[in-house]
Amino acid sequence: MKQADLLIAEIGSTTTVVSAFHQLNTDPVLLGQGQFRTTVSEGDVNIGLAGAIRDLEEQLGEALRYDRLMASSSAAGGLRMTVHGLVYDMTVRAAREAALGAGANLKFVTAGRLRRSDLAKIREIGPNIILLAGGVDYGERETALYNAELIRSLNLAVPVIYAGNVENQEEIRLIFEGSPNRLYVVDNVYPRIDELNIEPTRKVIQAVFEEHITHAGGMEHIRDLVDGHIIPTPGAVMEASILLKEELGNLVCADIGGATTDIHSCTADSDEFAGILLEPEPEHKRTVEGDLGMYVNRMTVLDLVTDRELDSRLGLDRAEAVRRSEALPPIPDTAQDLALVSLLAETALVTALRRHAGVLKEYFGPSGRKLAALGKDLTPVKHFIGTGGALTRLPDGEAIIRRALARESRLELLPRPDINIWIDRDYIMASLGVMSLQYPEAARKLARKSLSIPEGTP
């Protein structure tokens, strides 16, 4: 019988993957991986979990005994959240950044006082968590209190996180007293003008998700098998990125999947542009592009590829490219299909990076033309990590990233083309993010192995 210290399950919307790890306190190793279809729709996610463990045992050739099981999940709709703040470019944006960084699937965002149509939308969405913000500390109070009263009136048994004006905290507690909402009060996400404070809220969102995930349809029995942490899968990738940032320095992690492309950046602003940034940006930022996927949204990505690229790279005209893209299997295996998917992955990555990164803006002031920076500054990034099915399973994952970074970007604050590129060969970034919550040193060592990072780097 094979012994493992820890199993970590990544419970996706369609597939559940289980990875086995051993020797966590000495020289940690990945023993193997198994997979099975996710069975949330069948009423019990444990069916898929058990199937993935059986598949793992078949890969290992013997029965498996393990001490603990932890998990990340994007099943059952992932972490559905709504966010409600005061001013869109201030408290709303800060709350939104905290939610995305935690791995949320943002379904609805509002600024100012909630309207009846907003309340109907919240009820229709049925969020897992509602995040309420508004007002700098000791600033405007009334909007957050007004919104809290309306959210309370919905009578939804949904956790509410309040991350607004500290002066409202006691009154917020009184509003939700006796309600079906479990209330969590955390530090203001926007305590002062031009200051973001999203990390406390990000951590609380993940903790609330873990506490309440067992109420989602099909997930009610997950604690029968999983005895450790359960966090949103995108949030797990962010945790792994933060861990590696401490190890390597400024980095970007790109996760290109079948339905979305996520970009995680962990970097401070550069000295070159910090003085001309118009708005603050979080050190740890995630964006998710729901229209950029290698399978579900491949036709949308194809629309972004130019006719010239199709001809020069693949020798195809538009009609033939459309035909081949429509016929693409979930896992391409021919040289023609691999070349097409590589071009789609490169296009998705370029597009997602440009949406994530900031830009330089030229304007005219009293003393002539000036330059300002708006958005996230990625120019200090020294390391680029590729994960997700496309970048880890295509044979030219590193080349895809190199080509994407080499595209012209005169006014965009993108990473330099000559940075270090690492591929998550074992496809375990999400698992390592979960592991890092309890076994950070083992997660660091396993990350270096999966990414093939030599000792002493940087």
GROMACS .gro file of C-alpha atoms in nm:
model
  458
    1MET     CA    1   0.000   0.000   0.000
    2LYS     CA    2   0.129   0.346  -0.097
    3GLN     CA    3   0.148   0.615   0.173
    4ALA     CA    4   0.085   0.986   0.108
    5ASP     CA    5   0.099   1.269   0.359
    6LEU     CA    6  -0.154   1.480   0.172
    7LEU     CA    7  -0.404   1.466  -0.113
    8ILE     CA    8  -0.523   1.789  -0.275
    9ALA     CA    9  -0.830   1.785  -0.497
   10GLU     CA   10  -0.896   2.049  -0.761
   11ILE     CA   11  -1.272   2.027  -0.812
   12GLY     CA   12  -1.347   2.192  -1.145
   13SER     CA   13  -1.675   2.253  -1.319
   14THR     CA   14  -1.631   1.939  -1.532
   15THR     CA   15  -1.327   1.747  -1.400
   16THR     CA   16  -1.192   1.666  -1.054
   17VAL     CA   17  -0.815   1.613  -1.030
   18VAL     CA   18  -0.649   1.468  -0.719
   19SER     CA   19  -0.275   1.506  -0.656
   20ALA     CA   20  -0.087   1.301  -0.396
   21PHE     CA   21   0.210   1.445  -0.206
   22HIS     CA   22   0.451   1.281   0.038
   23GLN     CA   23   0.753   1.369   0.258
   24LEU     CA   24   0.617   1.721   0.315
   25ASN     CA   25   0.846   1.782   0.611
   26THR     CA   26   1.168   1.675   0.437
   27ASP     CA   27   1.200   1.644   0.059
   28PRO     CA   28   0.843   1.675  -0.074
   29VAL     CA   29   0.745   1.479  -0.384
   30LEU     CA   30   0.443   1.457  -0.613
   31LEU     CA   31   0.351   1.088  -0.618
   32GLY     CA   32   0.092   1.108  -0.893
   33GLN     CA   33  -0.241   1.244  -1.013
   34GLY     CA   34  -0.582   1.095  -1.083
   35GLN     CA   35  -0.895   1.240  -1.235
   36PHE     CA   36  -1.267   1.178  -1.271
   37ARG     CA   37  -1.569   1.376  -1.384
   38THR     CA   38  -1.701   1.628  -1.132
   39THR     CA   39  -2.030   1.502  -0.990
   40VAL     CA   40  -2.189   1.812  -0.838
   41SER     CA   41  -2.479   1.780  -1.086
   42GLU     CA   42  -2.535   1.425  -0.961
   43GLY     CA   43  -2.597   1.560  -0.613
   44ASP     CA   44  -2.273   1.456  -0.442
   45VAL     CA   45  -1.924   1.582  -0.527
   46ASN     CA   46  -1.776   1.293  -0.330
   47ILE     CA   47  -1.862   1.050  -0.611
   48GLY     CA   48  -1.617   1.234  -0.836
   49LEU     CA   49  -1.362   1.269  -0.557
   50ALA     CA   50  -1.370   0.897  -0.488
   51GLY     CA   51  -1.343   0.827  -0.861
   52ALA     CA   52  -1.036   1.050  -0.892
   53ILE     CA   53  -0.872   0.873  -0.597
   54ARG     CA   54  -0.942   0.534  -0.758
   55ASP     CA   55  -0.788   0.660  -1.082
   56LEU     CA   56  -0.484   0.779  -0.885
   57GLU     CA   57  -0.447   0.433  -0.729
   58GLU     CA   58  -0.462   0.278  -1.076
   59GLN     CA   59  -0.185   0.513  -1.192
   60LEU     CA   60   0.025   0.416  -0.888
   61GLY     CA   61  -0.049   0.044  -0.930
   62GLU     CA   62  -0.147  -0.005  -0.567
   63ALA     CA   63  -0.390   0.106  -0.297
   64LEU     CA   64  -0.329   0.445  -0.139
   65ARG     CA   65  -0.339   0.550   0.223
   66TYR     CA   66  -0.327   0.923   0.303
   67ASP     CA   67  -0.330   1.137   0.615
   68ARG     CA   68  -0.520   1.446   0.498
   69LEU     CA   69  -0.729   1.574   0.206
   70MET     CA   70  -0.751   1.944   0.114
   71ALA     CA   71  -0.921   2.101  -0.188
   72SER     CA   72  -0.983   2.393  -0.417
   73SER     CA   73  -1.312   2.428  -0.601
   74SER     CA   74  -1.465   2.613  -0.891
   75ALA     CA   75  -1.762   2.374  -0.910
   76ALA     CA   76  -2.121   2.465  -0.825
   77GLY     CA   77  -2.071   2.802  -0.998
   78GLY     CA   78  -1.749   2.879  -0.813
   79LEU     CA   79  -1.753   3.164  -0.562
   80ARG     CA   80  -2.042   3.385  -0.678
   81MET     CA   81  -2.023   3.732  -0.530
   82THR     CA   82  -2.191   4.069  -0.559
   83VAL     CA   83  -2.007   4.388  -0.457
   84HIS     CA   84  -2.169   4.716  -0.351
   85GLY     CA   85  -1.980   5.039  -0.274
   86LEU     CA   86  -1.999   5.416  -0.294
   87VAL     CA   87  -1.789   5.561  -0.580
   88TYR     CA   88  -1.707   5.325  -0.866
   89ASP     CA   89  -1.345   5.436  -0.912
   90MET     CA   90  -1.274   5.431  -0.538
   91THR     CA   91  -1.443   5.202  -0.283
   92VAL     CA   92  -1.619   4.990  -0.546
   93ARG     CA   93  -1.294   4.925  -0.733
   94ALA     CA   94  -1.110   4.843  -0.410
   95ALA     CA   95  -1.380   4.594  -0.306
   96ARG     CA   96  -1.383   4.446  -0.657
   97GLU     CA   97  -1.005   4.392  -0.648
   98ALA     CA   98  -1.034   4.216  -0.311
   99ALA     CA   99  -1.307   3.985  -0.441
  100LEU     CA  100  -1.122   3.895  -0.762
  101GLY     CA  101  -0.798   3.837  -0.571
  102ALA     CA  102  -0.980   3.590  -0.347
  103GLY     CA  103  -1.093   3.394  -0.651
  104ALA     CA  104  -1.449   3.521  -0.679
  105ASN     CA  105  -1.672   3.501  -0.982
  106LEU     CA  106  -1.815   3.854  -0.977
  107LYS     CA  107  -2.177   3.850  -1.087
  108PHE     CA  108  -2.288   4.205  -1.006
  109VAL     CA  109  -2.118   4.530  -0.902
  110THR     CA  110  -2.296   4.854  -0.803
  111ALA     CA  111  -2.196   5.206  -0.701
  112GLY     CA  112  -2.407   5.439  -0.489
  113ARG     CA  113  -2.750   5.366  -0.345
  114LEU     CA  114  -2.908   5.036  -0.438
  115ARG     CA  115  -3.228   5.049  -0.644
  116ARG     CA  116  -3.521   4.809  -0.657
  117SER     CA  117  -3.387   4.663  -0.983
  118ASP     CA  118  -3.052   4.603  -0.809
  119LEU     CA  119  -3.222   4.412  -0.529
  120ALA     CA  120  -3.410   4.200  -0.782
  121LYS     CA  121  -3.079   4.123  -0.955
  122ILE     CA  122  -2.913   4.018  -0.628
  123ARG     CA  123  -3.203   3.787  -0.549
  124GLU     CA  124  -3.188   3.638  -0.901
  125ILE     CA  125  -2.811   3.575  -0.878
  126GLY     CA  126  -2.828   3.406  -0.538
  127PRO     CA  127  -2.468   3.497  -0.446
  128ASN     CA  128  -2.252   3.293  -0.210
  129ILE     CA  129  -2.123   3.615  -0.049
  130ILE     CA  130  -2.228   3.982  -0.057
  131LEU     CA  131  -1.949   4.237  -0.008
  132LEU     CA  132  -2.057   4.578   0.120
  133ALA     CA  133  -1.819   4.876   0.122
  134GLY     CA  134  -1.840   5.254   0.100
  135GLY     CA  135  -1.678   5.569   0.237
  136VAL     CA  136  -1.326   5.635   0.354
  137ASP     CA  137  -1.276   5.607   0.729
  138TYR     CA  138  -1.466   5.889   0.903
  139GLY     CA  139  -1.602   6.006   0.568
  140GLU     CA  140  -1.943   5.951   0.404
  141ARG     CA  141  -2.159   5.711   0.605
  142GLU     CA  142  -2.514   5.713   0.477
  143THR     CA  143  -2.483   5.517   0.152
  144ALA     CA  144  -2.336   5.204   0.314
  145LEU     CA  145  -2.597   5.213   0.592
  146TYR     CA  146  -2.879   5.260   0.340
  147ASN     CA  147  -2.751   4.968   0.130
  148ALA     CA  148  -2.709   4.751   0.440
  149GLU     CA  149  -3.076   4.806   0.534
  150LEU     CA  150  -3.189   4.705   0.185
  151ILE     CA  151  -2.968   4.395   0.174
  152ARG     CA  152  -3.103   4.301   0.518
  153SER     CA  153  -3.458   4.339   0.384
  154LEU     CA  154  -3.392   4.072   0.119
  155ASN     CA  155  -3.394   3.817   0.400
  156LEU     CA  156  -3.142   3.598   0.216
  157ALA     CA  157  -2.938   3.347   0.416
  158VAL     CA  158  -2.619   3.477   0.252
  159PRO     CA  159  -2.298   3.580   0.437
  160VAL     CA  160  -2.234   3.956   0.425
  161ILE     CA  161  -1.887   4.107   0.456
  162TYR     CA  162  -1.869   4.474   0.555
  163ALA     CA  163  -1.543   4.643   0.452
  164GLY     CA  164  -1.635   5.012   0.452
  165ASN     CA  165  -1.610   5.322   0.671
  166VAL     CA  166  -1.492   5.210   1.014
  167GLU     CA  167  -1.731   5.457   1.177
  168ASN     CA  168  -2.027   5.248   1.057
  169GLN     CA  169  -1.921   4.917   1.206
  170GLU     CA  170  -2.138   4.919   1.518
  171GLU     CA  171  -2.445   5.035   1.327
  172ILE     CA  172  -2.389   4.771   1.061
  173ARG     CA  173  -2.382   4.507   1.335
  174LEU     CA  174  -2.715   4.637   1.467
  175ILE     CA  175  -2.872   4.631   1.120
  176PHE     CA  176  -2.789   4.262   1.067
  177GLU     CA  177  -2.862   4.156   1.424
  178GLY     CA  178  -3.118   3.874   1.417
  179SER     CA  179  -3.105   3.846   1.037
  180PRO     CA  180  -3.037   3.523   0.846
  181ASN     CA  181  -2.715   3.684   0.720
  182ARG     CA  182  -2.392   3.587   0.891
  183LEU     CA  183  -2.204   3.918   0.921
  184TYR     CA  184  -1.825   3.957   0.895
  185VAL     CA  185  -1.674   4.298   0.971
  186VAL     CA  186  -1.326   4.368   0.835
  187ASP     CA  187  -1.094   4.667   0.787
  188ASN     CA  188  -1.196   4.922   0.524
  189VAL     CA  189  -1.078   4.830   0.172
  190TYR     CA  190  -1.035   5.203   0.096
  191PRO     CA  191  -0.948   5.370   0.429
  192ARG     CA  192  -0.807   5.691   0.280
  193ILE     CA  193  -0.810   5.860  -0.058
  194ASP     CA  194  -0.573   5.680  -0.297
  195GLU     CA  195  -0.499   5.399  -0.049
  196LEU     CA  196  -0.605   5.040  -0.107
  197ASN     CA  197  -0.621   4.789   0.178
  198ILE     CA  198  -0.757   4.475   0.014
  199GLU     CA  199  -0.555   4.194   0.177
  200PRO     CA  200  -0.768   4.165   0.497
  201THR     CA  201  -1.086   4.143   0.290
  202ARG     CA  202  -0.932   3.894   0.047
  203LYS     CA  203  -0.841   3.663   0.334
  204VAL     CA  204  -1.186   3.690   0.492
  205ILE     CA  205  -1.358   3.614   0.160
  206GLN     CA  206  -1.164   3.288   0.130
  207ALA     CA  207  -1.240   3.198   0.492
  208VAL     CA  208  -1.612   3.267   0.443
  209PHE     CA  209  -1.612   3.060   0.122
  210GLU     CA  210  -1.453   2.770   0.308
  211GLU     CA  211  -1.708   2.795   0.588
  212HIS     CA  212  -2.011   2.809   0.359
  213ILE     CA  213  -1.912   2.600   0.055
  214THR     CA  214  -2.075   2.296   0.213
  215HIS     CA  215  -2.417   2.460   0.161
  216ALA     CA  216  -2.382   2.462  -0.221
  217GLY     CA  217  -2.583   2.206  -0.417
  218GLY     CA  218  -2.390   1.882  -0.454
  219MET     CA  219  -2.123   1.997  -0.205
  220GLU     CA  220  -2.313   1.919   0.116
  221HIS     CA  221  -2.112   1.604   0.194
  222ILE     CA  222  -1.768   1.731   0.096
  223ARG     CA  223  -1.652   1.736   0.457
  224ASP     CA  224  -1.701   1.360   0.471
  225LEU     CA  225  -1.379   1.331   0.269
  226VAL     CA  226  -1.209   1.672   0.284
  227ASP     CA  227  -1.078   1.748   0.633
  228GLY     CA  228  -0.848   2.041   0.546
  229HIS     CA  229  -0.883   2.377   0.370
  230ILE     CA  230  -1.123   2.433   0.078
  231ILE     CA  231  -1.069   2.757  -0.115
  232PRO     CA  232  -1.172   2.887  -0.460
  233THR     CA  233  -0.941   2.753  -0.731
  234PRO     CA  234  -0.849   3.099  -0.873
  235GLY     CA  235  -0.777   3.213  -0.518
  236ALA     CA  236  -0.550   2.912  -0.474
  237VAL     CA  237  -0.350   3.013  -0.782
  238MET     CA  238  -0.317   3.361  -0.632
  239GLU     CA  239  -0.191   3.214  -0.303
  240ALA     CA  240   0.075   3.018  -0.494
  241SER     CA  241   0.171   3.332  -0.687
  242ILE     CA  242   0.210   3.532  -0.366
  243LEU     CA  243   0.424   3.254  -0.217
  244LEU     CA  244   0.651   3.254  -0.524
  245LYS     CA  245   0.671   3.632  -0.525
  246GLU     CA  246   0.827   3.611  -0.180
  247GLU     CA  247   1.072   3.353  -0.320
  248LEU     CA  248   1.155   3.503  -0.660
  249GLY     CA  249   1.045   3.867  -0.666
  250ASN     CA  250   0.799   4.046  -0.895
  251LEU     CA  251   0.605   3.803  -1.115
  252VAL     CA  252   0.305   3.738  -1.336
  253CYS     CA  253   0.119   3.407  -1.352
  254ALA     CA  254  -0.102   3.335  -1.653
  255ASP     CA  255  -0.364   3.059  -1.632
  256ILE     CA  256  -0.513   2.981  -1.975
  257GLY     CA  257  -0.802   2.740  -1.942
  258GLY     CA  258  -1.081   2.602  -2.155
  259ALA     CA  259  -1.328   2.880  -2.066
  260THR     CA  260  -1.129   3.172  -1.925
  261THR     CA  261  -0.784   3.327  -1.910
  262ASP     CA  262  -0.676   3.451  -1.566
  263ILE     CA  263  -0.382   3.682  -1.508
  264HIS     CA  264  -0.235   3.711  -1.157
  265SER     CA  265   0.030   3.977  -1.095
  266CYS     CA  266   0.230   4.015  -0.776
  267THR     CA  267   0.443   4.326  -0.807
  268ALA     CA  268   0.492   4.674  -0.670
  269ASP     CA  269   0.503   4.977  -0.902
  270SER     CA  270   0.831   5.059  -1.072
  271ASP     CA  271   1.036   5.363  -0.973
  272GLU     CA  272   1.009   5.477  -1.333
  273PHE     CA  273   0.630   5.516  -1.333
  274ALA     CA  274   0.527   5.533  -0.966
  275GLY     CA  275   0.544   5.912  -0.968
  276ILE     CA  276   0.298   5.950  -1.255
  277LEU     CA  277   0.040   5.687  -1.160
  278LEU     CA  278  -0.305   5.846  -1.140
  279GLU     CA  279  -0.468   5.580  -0.917
  280PRO     CA  280  -0.344   5.322  -0.666
  281GLU     CA  281  -0.325   4.957  -0.771
  282PRO     CA  282  -0.310   4.649  -0.545
  283GLU     CA  283   0.021   4.469  -0.517
  284HIS     CA  284  -0.161   4.140  -0.581
  285LYS     CA  285  -0.407   4.173  -0.869
  286ARG     CA  286  -0.618   3.921  -1.059
  287THR     CA  287  -0.820   3.970  -1.373
  288VAL     CA  288  -1.037   3.704  -1.532
  289GLU     CA  289  -1.135   3.718  -1.897
  290GLY     CA  290  -1.450   3.513  -1.947
  291ASP     CA  291  -1.440   3.550  -2.326
  292LEU     CA  292  -1.089   3.408  -2.369
  293GLY     CA  293  -1.083   3.028  -2.346
  294MET     CA  294  -0.923   2.756  -2.553
  295TYR     CA  295  -1.236   2.544  -2.590
  296VAL     CA  296  -1.559   2.705  -2.469
  297ASN     CA  297  -1.470   3.044  -2.618
  298ARG     CA  298  -1.231   2.942  -2.895
  299MET     CA  299  -1.441   3.106  -3.168
  300THR     CA  300  -1.433   3.438  -2.981
  301VAL     CA  301  -1.053   3.414  -2.958
  302LEU     CA  302  -1.033   3.327  -3.327
  303ASP     CA  303  -1.213   3.654  -3.407
  304LEU     CA  304  -0.917   3.837  -3.249
  305VAL     CA  305  -0.664   3.670  -3.481
  306THR     CA  306  -0.594   3.871  -3.797
  307ASP     CA  307  -0.622   3.727  -4.148
  308ARG     CA  308  -0.254   3.805  -4.195
  309GLU     CA  309  -0.159   3.594  -3.891
  310LEU     CA  310  -0.376   3.305  -4.007
  311ASP     CA  311  -0.205   3.309  -4.345
  312SER     CA  312   0.156   3.364  -4.231
  313ARG     CA  313   0.147   3.132  -3.929
  314LEU     CA  314  -0.091   2.856  -4.041
  315GLY     CA  315  -0.137   2.900  -4.416
  316LEU     CA  316  -0.515   2.925  -4.367
  317ASP     CA  317  -0.780   3.162  -4.490
  318ARG     CA  318  -1.056   3.276  -4.253
  319ALA     CA  319  -1.316   3.023  -4.370
  320GLU     CA  320  -1.082   2.726  -4.325
  321ALA     CA  321  -0.967   2.854  -3.983
  322VAL     CA  322  -1.330   2.877  -3.872
  323ARG     CA  323  -1.401   2.524  -3.994
  324ARG     CA  324  -1.099   2.380  -3.813
  325SER     CA  325  -1.170   2.574  -3.494
  326GLU     CA  326  -1.529   2.451  -3.483
  327ALA     CA  327  -1.402   2.093  -3.515
  328LEU     CA  328  -1.130   2.123  -3.249
  329PRO     CA  329  -1.144   1.844  -2.988
  330PRO     CA  330  -1.105   1.929  -2.616
  331ILE     CA  331  -0.752   1.783  -2.631
  332PRO     CA  332  -0.586   1.846  -2.971
  333ASP     CA  333  -0.353   1.572  -3.093
  334THR     CA  334  -0.266   1.645  -3.458
  335ALA     CA  335   0.011   1.882  -3.567
  336GLN     CA  336  -0.242   2.105  -3.743
  337ASP     CA  337  -0.469   2.130  -3.439
  338LEU     CA  338  -0.173   2.194  -3.207
  339ALA     CA  339  -0.052   2.480  -3.428
  340LEU     CA  340  -0.399   2.633  -3.432
  341VAL     CA  341  -0.442   2.607  -3.056
  342SER     CA  342  -0.095   2.757  -3.001
  343LEU     CA  343  -0.194   3.063  -3.203
  344LEU     CA  344  -0.524   3.089  -3.014
  345ALA     CA  345  -0.340   3.061  -2.680
  346GLU     CA  346  -0.094   3.332  -2.783
  347THR     CA  347  -0.382   3.560  -2.887
  348ALA     CA  348  -0.571   3.496  -2.563
  349LEU     CA  349  -0.257   3.568  -2.360
  350VAL     CA  350  -0.175   3.891  -2.544
  351THR     CA  351  -0.533   4.014  -2.506
  352ALA     CA  352  -0.560   3.920  -2.138
  353LEU     CA  353  -0.224   4.081  -2.054
  354ARG     CA  354  -0.323   4.406  -2.224
  355ARG     CA  355  -0.651   4.414  -2.035
  356HIS     CA  356  -0.468   4.347  -1.707
  357ALA     CA  357  -0.181   4.592  -1.756
  358GLY     CA  358  -0.188   4.969  -1.727
  359VAL     CA  359  -0.119   5.219  -2.002
  360LEU     CA  360   0.063   5.548  -2.048
  361LYS     CA  361  -0.159   5.844  -2.134
  362GLU     CA  362  -0.042   6.161  -2.304
  363TYR     CA  363  -0.212   6.487  -2.212
  364PHE     CA  364  -0.145   6.858  -2.238
  365GLY     CA  365  -0.104   7.079  -1.932
  366PRO     CA  366  -0.003   7.440  -1.876
  367SER     CA  367   0.363   7.352  -1.936
  368GLY     CA  368   0.304   7.137  -2.245
  369ARG     CA  369   0.272   6.766  -2.313
  370LYS     CA  370   0.282   6.535  -2.009
  371LEU     CA  371   0.274   6.163  -1.952
  372ALA     CA  372   0.055   5.985  -1.694
  373ALA     CA  373   0.020   5.617  -1.604
  374LEU     CA  374  -0.316   5.451  -1.545
  375GLY     CA  375  -0.359   5.094  -1.424
  376LYS     CA  376  -0.130   4.813  -1.314
  377ASP     CA  377   0.243   4.859  -1.381
  378LEU     CA  378   0.393   4.525  -1.495
  379THR     CA  379   0.727   4.665  -1.613
  380PRO     CA  380   0.914   4.557  -1.292
  381VAL     CA  381   0.815   4.192  -1.344
  382LYS     CA  382   1.116   3.960  -1.362
  383HIS     CA  383   0.943   3.621  -1.377
  384PHE     CA  384   0.652   3.489  -1.584
  385ILE     CA  385   0.478   3.165  -1.481
  386GLY     CA  386   0.259   2.971  -1.721
  387THR     CA  387  -0.011   2.736  -1.590
  388GLY     CA  388  -0.348   2.607  -1.710
  389GLY     CA  389  -0.411   2.342  -1.972
  390ALA     CA  390  -0.280   2.533  -2.275
  391LEU     CA  391   0.054   2.654  -2.142
  392THR     CA  392   0.138   2.336  -1.949
  393ARG     CA  393   0.025   2.076  -2.203
  394LEU     CA  394   0.112   2.232  -2.539
  395PRO     CA  395   0.468   2.147  -2.649
  396ASP     CA  396   0.556   2.513  -2.711
  397GLY     CA  397   0.420   2.676  -2.391
  398GLU     CA  398   0.734   2.880  -2.329
  399ALA     CA  399   0.750   2.991  -2.694
  400ILE     CA  400   0.385   3.105  -2.675
  401ILE     CA  401   0.474   3.332  -2.382
  402ARG     CA  402   0.789   3.461  -2.554
  403ARG     CA  403   0.593   3.553  -2.867
  404ALA     CA  404   0.321   3.721  -2.662
  405LEU     CA  405   0.570   3.933  -2.470
  406ALA     CA  406   0.752   4.028  -2.792
  407ARG     CA  407   0.445   4.199  -2.937
  408GLU     CA  408   0.481   4.577  -2.970
  409SER     CA  409   0.358   4.768  -2.663
  410ARG     CA  410   0.480   5.127  -2.681
  411LEU     CA  411   0.231   5.280  -2.435
  412GLU     CA  412   0.137   4.968  -2.238
  413LEU     CA  413   0.293   4.885  -1.901
  414LEU     CA  414   0.366   4.522  -1.990
  415PRO     CA  415   0.650   4.292  -1.877
  416ARG     CA  416   0.976   4.320  -2.069
  417PRO     CA  417   1.032   4.046  -2.332
  418ASP     CA  418   1.361   3.923  -2.180
  419ILE     CA  419   1.228   3.810  -1.840
  420ASN     CA  420   1.252   3.456  -1.695
  421ILE     CA  421   0.976   3.219  -1.809
  422TRP     CA  422   0.875   2.912  -1.609
  423ILE     CA  423   0.614   2.649  -1.699
  424ASP     CA  424   0.414   2.463  -1.432
  425ARG     CA  425   0.499   2.123  -1.584
  426ASP     CA  426   0.318   1.926  -1.313
  427TYR     CA  427   0.011   2.155  -1.339
  428ILE     CA  428  -0.008   2.198  -0.962
  429MET     CA  429  -0.016   2.575  -0.902
  430ALA     CA  430  -0.368   2.560  -0.755
  431SER     CA  431  -0.275   2.261  -0.536
  432LEU     CA  432   0.035   2.441  -0.410
  433GLY     CA  433  -0.174   2.746  -0.322
  434VAL     CA  434  -0.395   2.529  -0.101
  435MET     CA  435  -0.089   2.353   0.043
  436SER     CA  436   0.080   2.685   0.124
  437LEU     CA  437  -0.189   2.770   0.379
  438GLN     CA  438  -0.054   2.496   0.605
  439TYR     CA  439   0.271   2.371   0.451
  440PRO     CA  440   0.437   2.678   0.294
  441GLU     CA  441   0.791   2.540   0.286
  442ALA     CA  442   0.683   2.219   0.113
  443ALA     CA  443   0.482   2.426  -0.138
  444ARG     CA  444   0.792   2.636  -0.217
  445LYS     CA  445   1.006   2.329  -0.279
  446LEU     CA  446   0.743   2.162  -0.497
  447ALA     CA  447   0.693   2.483  -0.696
  448ARG     CA  448   1.064   2.497  -0.779
  449LYS     CA  449   1.048   2.136  -0.896
  450SER     CA  450   0.739   2.183  -1.113
  451LEU     CA  451   0.872   2.508  -1.261
  452SER     CA  452   1.230   2.370  -1.296
  453ILE     CA  453   1.372   2.676  -1.117
  454PRO     CA  454   1.737   2.622  -1.029
  455GLU     CA  455   1.844   2.668  -0.669
  456GLY     CA  456   1.982   3.016  -0.612
  457THR     CA  457   1.734   3.182  -0.852
  458PRO     CA  458   1.686   3.474  -0.854
   0.00000   0.00000   0.00000
